[in-house]
Amino acid sequence: NAGVTQTPKFQVLKTGQSMTLQCAQDMNHEYMSWYRQDPGMGLRLIHYSVGAGITDQGEVPNGYNVSRSTTEDFPLRLLSAAPSQTSVYFCASSYSGVLGGEQYFGPGTRLTVT
Amino acid sequence: GDSVTQMEGPVTLSEEAFLTINCTYTATGYPSLFWYVQYPGEGLQLLLKATKADDKGSNKGFEATYRKETTSFHLEKGSVQVSDSAVYFCALPNQGAQKLVFGQGTRLTINP
């Protein structure tokens, strides 16, 4: 199993550009999520999905869109990049949500917006 | 709301030293508690967990005990190695918000 994979590993964008961060998992997990990691702030939830066709907002959703057309994939779209979105982005998945079970994290995408 | 507070880092120790990273939490009820570790250039991975009061989670020589009286889940290891250098995150689940609530992370560096 590859686990959770993310692409690209690094990306530099100019303000106003758009892009999609890819996330895929091969563990047949229903729950997937996106976090951003900023220095001194831990990780904050952007969006999550409890199954194909179902998505919901986390605590910092502004400027980001998601969709979940398959169980395996959960892409994160930046609509119009801003310097405040410079961060490291992690995708995570688990079998059944956040209670008790282990979250599996991808290796991250380091995004810089200039 | 739910929150997790970790001791501020960075923490620098010599090999074979004793390690404690403090973690306290505020939560409704008695949620599971987790320690995640992030090695350089990698994503987070679960280090250990405890699902109820007085449970002790352990893995790779690390231990943490769920103390509801002091709302704490401190991470300990008796003899650290250079390979333990990483960032450590304490976390708890918030079911209503379908998210993990993380502490700010503690960067640990072990010198040979």
PDB file of C-alpha atoms in Angstrom:
ATOM      1  CA  ASN A   1       0.000   0.000   0.000  1.00  0.00           C
ATOM      2  CA  ALA A   2       1.210   3.486  -0.814  1.00  0.00           C
ATOM      3  CA  GLY A   3      -0.865   4.977   2.017  1.00  0.00           C
ATOM      4  CA  VAL A   4      -1.655   8.673   1.556  1.00  0.00           C
ATOM      5  CA  THR A   5       0.113  10.371  -1.337  1.00  0.00           C
ATOM      6  CA  GLN A   6       0.257  14.091  -2.108  1.00  0.00           C
ATOM      7  CA  THR A   7       1.480  16.010  -5.122  1.00  0.00           C
ATOM      8  CA  PRO A   8       3.316  18.234  -5.658  1.00  0.00           C
ATOM      9  CA  LYS A   9       5.827  18.279  -2.781  1.00  0.00           C
ATOM     10  CA  PHE A  10       6.738  21.920  -3.403  1.00  0.00           C
ATOM     11  CA  GLN A  11       4.995  24.728  -5.268  1.00  0.00           C
ATOM     12  CA  VAL A  12       5.560  28.436  -5.763  1.00  0.00           C
ATOM     13  CA  LEU A  13       2.626  30.556  -6.946  1.00  0.00           C
ATOM     14  CA  LYS A  14       2.151  34.200  -7.709  1.00  0.00           C
ATOM     15  CA  THR A  15      -0.676  36.095  -6.009  1.00  0.00           C
ATOM     16  CA  GLY A  16      -3.927  35.507  -7.864  1.00  0.00           C
ATOM     17  CA  GLN A  17      -2.938  32.220  -9.497  1.00  0.00           C
ATOM     18  CA  SER A  18      -4.981  29.090  -8.928  1.00  0.00           C
ATOM     19  CA  MET A  19      -3.887  25.511  -8.451  1.00  0.00           C
ATOM     20  CA  THR A  20      -4.972  22.120  -7.188  1.00  0.00           C
ATOM     21  CA  LEU A  21      -3.189  20.100  -4.538  1.00  0.00           C
ATOM     22  CA  GLN A  22      -3.729  16.405  -5.118  1.00  0.00           C
ATOM     23  CA  CYS A  23      -4.354  13.810  -2.424  1.00  0.00           C
ATOM     24  CA  ALA A  24      -5.020  10.106  -2.855  1.00  0.00           C
ATOM     25  CA  GLN A  25      -5.255   7.138  -0.508  1.00  0.00           C
ATOM     26  CA  ASP A  26      -5.420   3.424  -1.243  1.00  0.00           C
ATOM     27  CA  MET A  27      -6.711   2.187   2.113  1.00  0.00           C
ATOM     28  CA  ASN A  28     -10.429   2.497   1.287  1.00  0.00           C
ATOM     29  CA  HIS A  29     -10.846   5.108   4.025  1.00  0.00           C
ATOM     30  CA  GLU A  30     -14.149   6.957   4.157  1.00  0.00           C
ATOM     31  CA  TYR A  31     -12.867  10.000   6.039  1.00  0.00           C
ATOM     32  CA  MET A  32     -10.394  12.402   4.427  1.00  0.00           C
ATOM     33  CA  SER A  33      -9.297  15.864   5.441  1.00  0.00           C
ATOM     34  CA  TRP A  34      -6.989  18.757   4.659  1.00  0.00           C
ATOM     35  CA  TYR A  35      -4.949  20.619   7.271  1.00  0.00           C
ATOM     36  CA  ARG A  36      -2.572  23.517   7.029  1.00  0.00           C
ATOM     37  CA  GLN A  37       0.453  23.774   9.274  1.00  0.00           C
ATOM     38  CA  ASP A  38       1.806  27.164  10.254  1.00  0.00           C
ATOM     39  CA  PRO A  39       4.662  27.881  12.674  1.00  0.00           C
ATOM     40  CA  GLY A  40       3.545  27.953  16.312  1.00  0.00           C
ATOM     41  CA  MET A  41      -0.073  27.129  15.435  1.00  0.00           C
ATOM     42  CA  GLY A  42      -0.160  23.377  15.120  1.00  0.00           C
ATOM     43  CA  LEU A  43      -2.427  22.085  12.369  1.00  0.00           C
ATOM     44  CA  ARG A  44      -5.775  23.626  11.460  1.00  0.00           C
ATOM     45  CA  LEU A  45      -8.543  21.878   9.563  1.00  0.00           C
ATOM     46  CA  ILE A  46      -9.475  23.367   6.182  1.00  0.00           C
ATOM     47  CA  HIS A  47     -12.079  20.931   4.789  1.00  0.00           C
ATOM     48  CA  TYR A  48     -13.071  17.354   5.382  1.00  0.00           C
ATOM     49  CA  SER A  49     -15.131  14.600   3.804  1.00  0.00           C
ATOM     50  CA  VAL A  50     -16.892  11.649   5.408  1.00  0.00           C
ATOM     51  CA  GLY A  51     -17.412   9.835   2.116  1.00  0.00           C
ATOM     52  CA  ALA A  52     -17.659  10.209  -1.646  1.00  0.00           C
ATOM     53  CA  GLY A  53     -19.957  13.089  -2.549  1.00  0.00           C
ATOM     54  CA  ILE A  54     -19.918  14.582   0.965  1.00  0.00           C
ATOM     55  CA  THR A  55     -17.710  17.487   2.000  1.00  0.00           C
ATOM     56  CA  ASP A  56     -17.840  20.078   4.757  1.00  0.00           C
ATOM     57  CA  GLN A  57     -15.903  23.072   6.000  1.00  0.00           C
ATOM     58  CA  GLY A  58     -13.354  23.028   8.770  1.00  0.00           C
ATOM     59  CA  GLU A  59     -12.104  25.984  10.791  1.00  0.00           C
ATOM     60  CA  VAL A  60     -10.186  27.845   8.035  1.00  0.00           C
ATOM     61  CA  PRO A  61     -12.048  27.151   4.738  1.00  0.00           C
ATOM     62  CA  ASN A  62     -11.911  30.587   3.099  1.00  0.00           C
ATOM     63  CA  GLY A  63     -10.060  30.616  -0.216  1.00  0.00           C
ATOM     64  CA  TYR A  64     -10.194  26.839  -0.661  1.00  0.00           C
ATOM     65  CA  ASN A  65     -12.560  24.441  -2.411  1.00  0.00           C
ATOM     66  CA  VAL A  66     -12.777  20.662  -2.276  1.00  0.00           C
ATOM     67  CA  SER A  67     -14.713  17.886  -3.944  1.00  0.00           C
ATOM     68  CA  ARG A  68     -14.878  14.140  -3.366  1.00  0.00           C
ATOM     69  CA  SER A  69     -15.988  12.255  -6.476  1.00  0.00           C
ATOM     70  CA  THR A  70     -14.280   8.990  -5.489  1.00  0.00           C
ATOM     71  CA  THR A  71     -13.333   7.329  -2.218  1.00  0.00           C
ATOM     72  CA  GLU A  72      -9.641   7.510  -3.160  1.00  0.00           C
ATOM     73  CA  ASP A  73      -9.173  11.159  -4.158  1.00  0.00           C
ATOM     74  CA  PHE A  74      -9.676  14.433  -2.296  1.00  0.00           C
ATOM     75  CA  PRO A  75      -8.162  17.397  -4.171  1.00  0.00           C
ATOM     76  CA  LEU A  76      -7.816  20.850  -2.615  1.00  0.00           C
ATOM     77  CA  ARG A  77      -8.242  23.851  -4.901  1.00  0.00           C
ATOM     78  CA  LEU A  78      -6.841  27.294  -4.252  1.00  0.00           C
ATOM     79  CA  LEU A  79      -9.067  29.674  -6.172  1.00  0.00           C
ATOM     80  CA  SER A  80      -6.920  32.833  -6.140  1.00  0.00           C
ATOM     81  CA  ALA A  81      -3.719  32.392  -4.172  1.00  0.00           C
ATOM     82  CA  ALA A  82      -2.777  34.940  -1.504  1.00  0.00           C
ATOM     83  CA  PRO A  83       0.445  35.304   0.521  1.00  0.00           C
ATOM     84  CA  SER A  84      -1.542  34.314   3.636  1.00  0.00           C
ATOM     85  CA  GLN A  85      -1.920  30.852   2.091  1.00  0.00           C
ATOM     86  CA  THR A  86       1.814  30.231   2.265  1.00  0.00           C
ATOM     87  CA  SER A  87       1.910  27.123   4.415  1.00  0.00           C
ATOM     88  CA  VAL A  88       2.520  23.403   4.510  1.00  0.00           C
ATOM     89  CA  TYR A  89      -0.589  21.425   3.563  1.00  0.00           C
ATOM     90  CA  PHE A  90      -1.295  17.923   4.818  1.00  0.00           C
ATOM     91  CA  CYS A  91      -3.930  15.504   3.663  1.00  0.00           C
ATOM     92  CA  ALA A  92      -5.092  12.843   6.124  1.00  0.00           C
ATOM     93  CA  SER A  93      -7.419   9.871   6.029  1.00  0.00           C
ATOM     94  CA  SER A  94      -8.938   7.371   8.411  1.00  0.00           C
ATOM     95  CA  TYR A  95     -11.413   4.531   8.338  1.00  0.00           C
ATOM     96  CA  SER A  96     -14.131   6.239  10.334  1.00  0.00           C
ATOM     97  CA  GLY A  97     -13.584   9.835  11.353  1.00  0.00           C
ATOM     98  CA  VAL A  98     -11.548  11.302  14.184  1.00  0.00           C
ATOM     99  CA  LEU A  99     -12.704   9.365  17.242  1.00  0.00           C
ATOM    100  CA  GLY A 100     -10.254   6.806  18.538  1.00  0.00           C
ATOM    101  CA  GLY A 101      -8.812   5.692  15.241  1.00  0.00           C
ATOM    102  CA  GLU A 102      -5.496   6.621  13.734  1.00  0.00           C
ATOM    103  CA  GLN A 103      -5.283   9.381  11.173  1.00  0.00           C
ATOM    104  CA  TYR A 104      -2.870   8.647   8.326  1.00  0.00           C
ATOM    105  CA  PHE A 105      -1.089  11.704   6.998  1.00  0.00           C
ATOM    106  CA  GLY A 106       0.515  12.327   3.635  1.00  0.00           C
ATOM    107  CA  PRO A 107       4.041  13.775   3.347  1.00  0.00           C
ATOM    108  CA  GLY A 108       2.790  17.317   2.775  1.00  0.00           C
ATOM    109  CA  THR A 109       2.920  20.033   0.119  1.00  0.00           C
ATOM    110  CA  ARG A 110       4.977  23.117   0.882  1.00  0.00           C
ATOM    111  CA  LEU A 111       3.336  26.095  -0.834  1.00  0.00           C
ATOM    112  CA  THR A 112       4.816  29.562  -1.178  1.00  0.00           C
ATOM    113  CA  VAL A 113       2.740  32.434  -2.548  1.00  0.00           C
ATOM    114  CA  THR A 114       4.680  35.499  -3.624  1.00  0.00           C
TER     115      THR A 114
ATOM    116  CA  GLY B   1     -14.046  24.973  22.969  1.00  0.00           C
ATOM    117  CA  ASP B   2     -11.624  22.106  22.968  1.00  0.00           C
ATOM    118  CA  SER B   3      -7.955  23.042  23.167  1.00  0.00           C
ATOM    119  CA  VAL B   4      -4.523  21.519  23.699  1.00  0.00           C
ATOM    120  CA  THR B   5      -1.549  23.284  25.244  1.00  0.00           C
ATOM    121  CA  GLN B   6       1.980  21.935  24.920  1.00  0.00           C
ATOM    122  CA  MET B   7       5.172  23.081  26.535  1.00  0.00           C
ATOM    123  CA  GLU B   8       6.999  25.559  24.397  1.00  0.00           C
ATOM    124  CA  GLY B   9      10.044  24.460  22.503  1.00  0.00           C
ATOM    125  CA  PRO B  10      12.448  23.987  21.130  1.00  0.00           C
ATOM    126  CA  VAL B  11      13.837  21.351  23.459  1.00  0.00           C
ATOM    127  CA  THR B  12      17.466  20.283  23.123  1.00  0.00           C
ATOM    128  CA  LEU B  13      18.835  17.285  25.009  1.00  0.00           C
ATOM    129  CA  SER B  14      21.866  15.059  24.959  1.00  0.00           C
ATOM    130  CA  GLU B  15      21.599  11.420  23.953  1.00  0.00           C
ATOM    131  CA  GLU B  16      20.405   9.144  26.788  1.00  0.00           C
ATOM    132  CA  ALA B  17      18.779  12.021  28.677  1.00  0.00           C
ATOM    133  CA  PHE B  18      15.280  11.755  30.153  1.00  0.00           C
ATOM    134  CA  LEU B  19      12.538  13.462  28.181  1.00  0.00           C
ATOM    135  CA  THR B  20       9.268  15.013  29.286  1.00  0.00           C
ATOM    136  CA  ILE B  21       7.027  17.047  26.989  1.00  0.00           C
ATOM    137  CA  ASN B  22       4.048  18.469  28.839  1.00  0.00           C
ATOM    138  CA  CYS B  23       0.557  18.453  27.390  1.00  0.00           C
ATOM    139  CA  THR B  24      -2.655  19.672  29.013  1.00  0.00           C
ATOM    140  CA  TYR B  25      -6.078  19.801  27.462  1.00  0.00           C
ATOM    141  CA  THR B  26      -9.538  21.298  27.759  1.00  0.00           C
ATOM    142  CA  ALA B  27     -12.382  19.229  26.413  1.00  0.00           C
ATOM    143  CA  THR B  28     -15.981  18.227  26.909  1.00  0.00           C
ATOM    144  CA  GLY B  29     -16.164  14.739  28.353  1.00  0.00           C
ATOM    145  CA  TYR B  30     -13.253  12.336  28.189  1.00  0.00           C
ATOM    146  CA  PRO B  31     -11.957  12.111  24.635  1.00  0.00           C
ATOM    147  CA  SER B  32      -9.175   9.874  23.389  1.00  0.00           C
ATOM    148  CA  LEU B  33      -5.759  11.525  23.503  1.00  0.00           C
ATOM    149  CA  PHE B  34      -2.953  11.184  20.984  1.00  0.00           C
ATOM    150  CA  TRP B  35       0.684  11.962  20.487  1.00  0.00           C
ATOM    151  CA  TYR B  36       1.772  12.388  16.863  1.00  0.00           C
ATOM    152  CA  VAL B  37       5.375  12.725  15.680  1.00  0.00           C
ATOM    153  CA  GLN B  38       6.670  14.486  12.582  1.00  0.00           C
ATOM    154  CA  TYR B  39      10.155  13.546  11.455  1.00  0.00           C
ATOM    155  CA  PRO B  40      12.023  16.024   9.224  1.00  0.00           C
ATOM    156  CA  GLY B  41      10.487  16.287   5.772  1.00  0.00           C
ATOM    157  CA  GLU B  42       7.666  13.852   6.545  1.00  0.00           C
ATOM    158  CA  GLY B  43       4.001  13.893   7.471  1.00  0.00           C
ATOM    159  CA  LEU B  44       2.658  13.220  10.940  1.00  0.00           C
ATOM    160  CA  GLN B  45       2.393   9.683  12.225  1.00  0.00           C
ATOM    161  CA  LEU B  46       0.681   8.368  15.308  1.00  0.00           C
ATOM    162  CA  LEU B  47       3.160   7.680  18.112  1.00  0.00           C
ATOM    163  CA  LEU B  48       0.764   6.518  20.832  1.00  0.00           C
ATOM    164  CA  LYS B  49      -2.735   6.962  22.143  1.00  0.00           C
ATOM    165  CA  ALA B  50      -4.939   6.468  25.207  1.00  0.00           C
ATOM    166  CA  THR B  51      -8.681   6.067  25.020  1.00  0.00           C
ATOM    167  CA  LYS B  52      -9.788   6.473  28.650  1.00  0.00           C
ATOM    168  CA  ALA B  53      -8.691   7.843  31.996  1.00  0.00           C
ATOM    169  CA  ASP B  54      -5.643   6.171  33.576  1.00  0.00           C
ATOM    170  CA  ASP B  55      -4.769   4.412  30.314  1.00  0.00           C
ATOM    171  CA  LYS B  56      -1.087   4.416  29.449  1.00  0.00           C
ATOM    172  CA  GLY B  57      -0.129   4.554  25.793  1.00  0.00           C
ATOM    173  CA  SER B  58       3.332   3.374  24.818  1.00  0.00           C
ATOM    174  CA  ASN B  59       5.411   2.907  21.682  1.00  0.00           C
ATOM    175  CA  LYS B  60       9.125   2.999  20.740  1.00  0.00           C
ATOM    176  CA  GLY B  61      10.092   3.605  24.394  1.00  0.00           C
ATOM    177  CA  PHE B  62       7.736   6.591  24.731  1.00  0.00           C
ATOM    178  CA  GLU B  63       4.923   6.592  27.280  1.00  0.00           C
ATOM    179  CA  ALA B  64       2.041   8.887  28.205  1.00  0.00           C
ATOM    180  CA  THR B  65      -0.661   8.436  30.854  1.00  0.00           C
ATOM    181  CA  TYR B  66      -4.171   9.882  30.542  1.00  0.00           C
ATOM    182  CA  ARG B  67      -4.724  11.861  33.771  1.00  0.00           C
ATOM    183  CA  LYS B  68      -8.236  13.258  33.989  1.00  0.00           C
ATOM    184  CA  GLU B  69      -7.630  14.822  37.430  1.00  0.00           C
ATOM    185  CA  THR B  70      -4.953  17.100  36.005  1.00  0.00           C
ATOM    186  CA  THR B  71      -6.264  17.045  32.388  1.00  0.00           C
ATOM    187  CA  SER B  72      -2.796  16.070  31.244  1.00  0.00           C
ATOM    188  CA  PHE B  73      -1.144  13.630  28.846  1.00  0.00           C
ATOM    189  CA  HIS B  74       2.591  14.229  29.263  1.00  0.00           C
ATOM    190  CA  LEU B  75       4.997  12.402  26.937  1.00  0.00           C
ATOM    191  CA  GLU B  76       8.034  10.718  28.513  1.00  0.00           C
ATOM    192  CA  LYS B  77      11.002   8.652  27.433  1.00  0.00           C
ATOM    193  CA  GLY B  78      13.703   7.371  29.717  1.00  0.00           C
ATOM    194  CA  SER B  79      16.659   7.549  27.339  1.00  0.00           C
ATOM    195  CA  VAL B  80      16.400   9.527  24.119  1.00  0.00           C
ATOM    196  CA  GLN B  81      18.326   8.850  20.929  1.00  0.00           C
ATOM    197  CA  VAL B  82      19.445  11.095  18.089  1.00  0.00           C
ATOM    198  CA  SER B  83      16.798   9.431  15.933  1.00  0.00           C
ATOM    199  CA  ASP B  84      14.072  10.845  18.239  1.00  0.00           C
ATOM    200  CA  SER B  85      14.750  14.340  16.910  1.00  0.00           C
ATOM    201  CA  ALA B  86      11.391  15.457  15.520  1.00  0.00           C
ATOM    202  CA  VAL B  87       8.372  17.658  16.209  1.00  0.00           C
ATOM    203  CA  TYR B  88       5.857  16.181  18.649  1.00  0.00           C
ATOM    204  CA  PHE B  89       2.163  17.074  18.679  1.00  0.00           C
ATOM    205  CA  CYS B  90      -0.399  16.351  21.361  1.00  0.00           C
ATOM    206  CA  ALA B  91      -3.949  16.078  19.984  1.00  0.00           C
ATOM    207  CA  LEU B  92      -7.532  15.169  20.797  1.00  0.00           C
ATOM    208  CA  PRO B  93     -10.572  14.553  18.599  1.00  0.00           C
ATOM    209  CA  ASN B  94     -13.472  16.953  18.371  1.00  0.00           C
ATOM    210  CA  GLN B  95     -16.245  14.785  17.018  1.00  0.00           C
ATOM    211  CA  GLY B  96     -18.683  17.611  16.453  1.00  0.00           C
ATOM    212  CA  ALA B  97     -16.233  19.465  14.246  1.00  0.00           C
ATOM    213  CA  GLN B  98     -14.845  16.223  12.763  1.00  0.00           C
ATOM    214  CA  LYS B  99     -11.291  17.324  13.385  1.00  0.00           C
ATOM    215  CA  LEU B 100      -8.244  16.688  15.487  1.00  0.00           C
ATOM    216  CA  VAL B 101      -7.368  19.575  17.790  1.00  0.00           C
ATOM    217  CA  PHE B 102      -3.585  19.910  17.894  1.00  0.00           C
ATOM    218  CA  GLY B 103      -1.199  21.595  20.250  1.00  0.00           C
ATOM    219  CA  GLN B 104       1.310  23.932  18.676  1.00  0.00           C
ATOM    220  CA  GLY B 105       4.006  21.250  18.506  1.00  0.00           C
ATOM    221  CA  THR B 106       7.292  20.856  20.347  1.00  0.00           C
ATOM    222  CA  ARG B 107      10.507  20.589  18.363  1.00  0.00           C
ATOM    223  CA  LEU B 108      12.946  18.151  19.963  1.00  0.00           C
ATOM    224  CA  THR B 109      16.626  17.994  19.037  1.00  0.00           C
ATOM    225  CA  ILE B 110      18.881  15.295  20.457  1.00  0.00           C
ATOM    226  CA  ASN B 111      22.619  15.881  20.289  1.00  0.00           C
ATOM    227  CA  PRO B 112      25.077  12.953  20.262  1.00  0.00           C
TER     228      PRO B 112
END
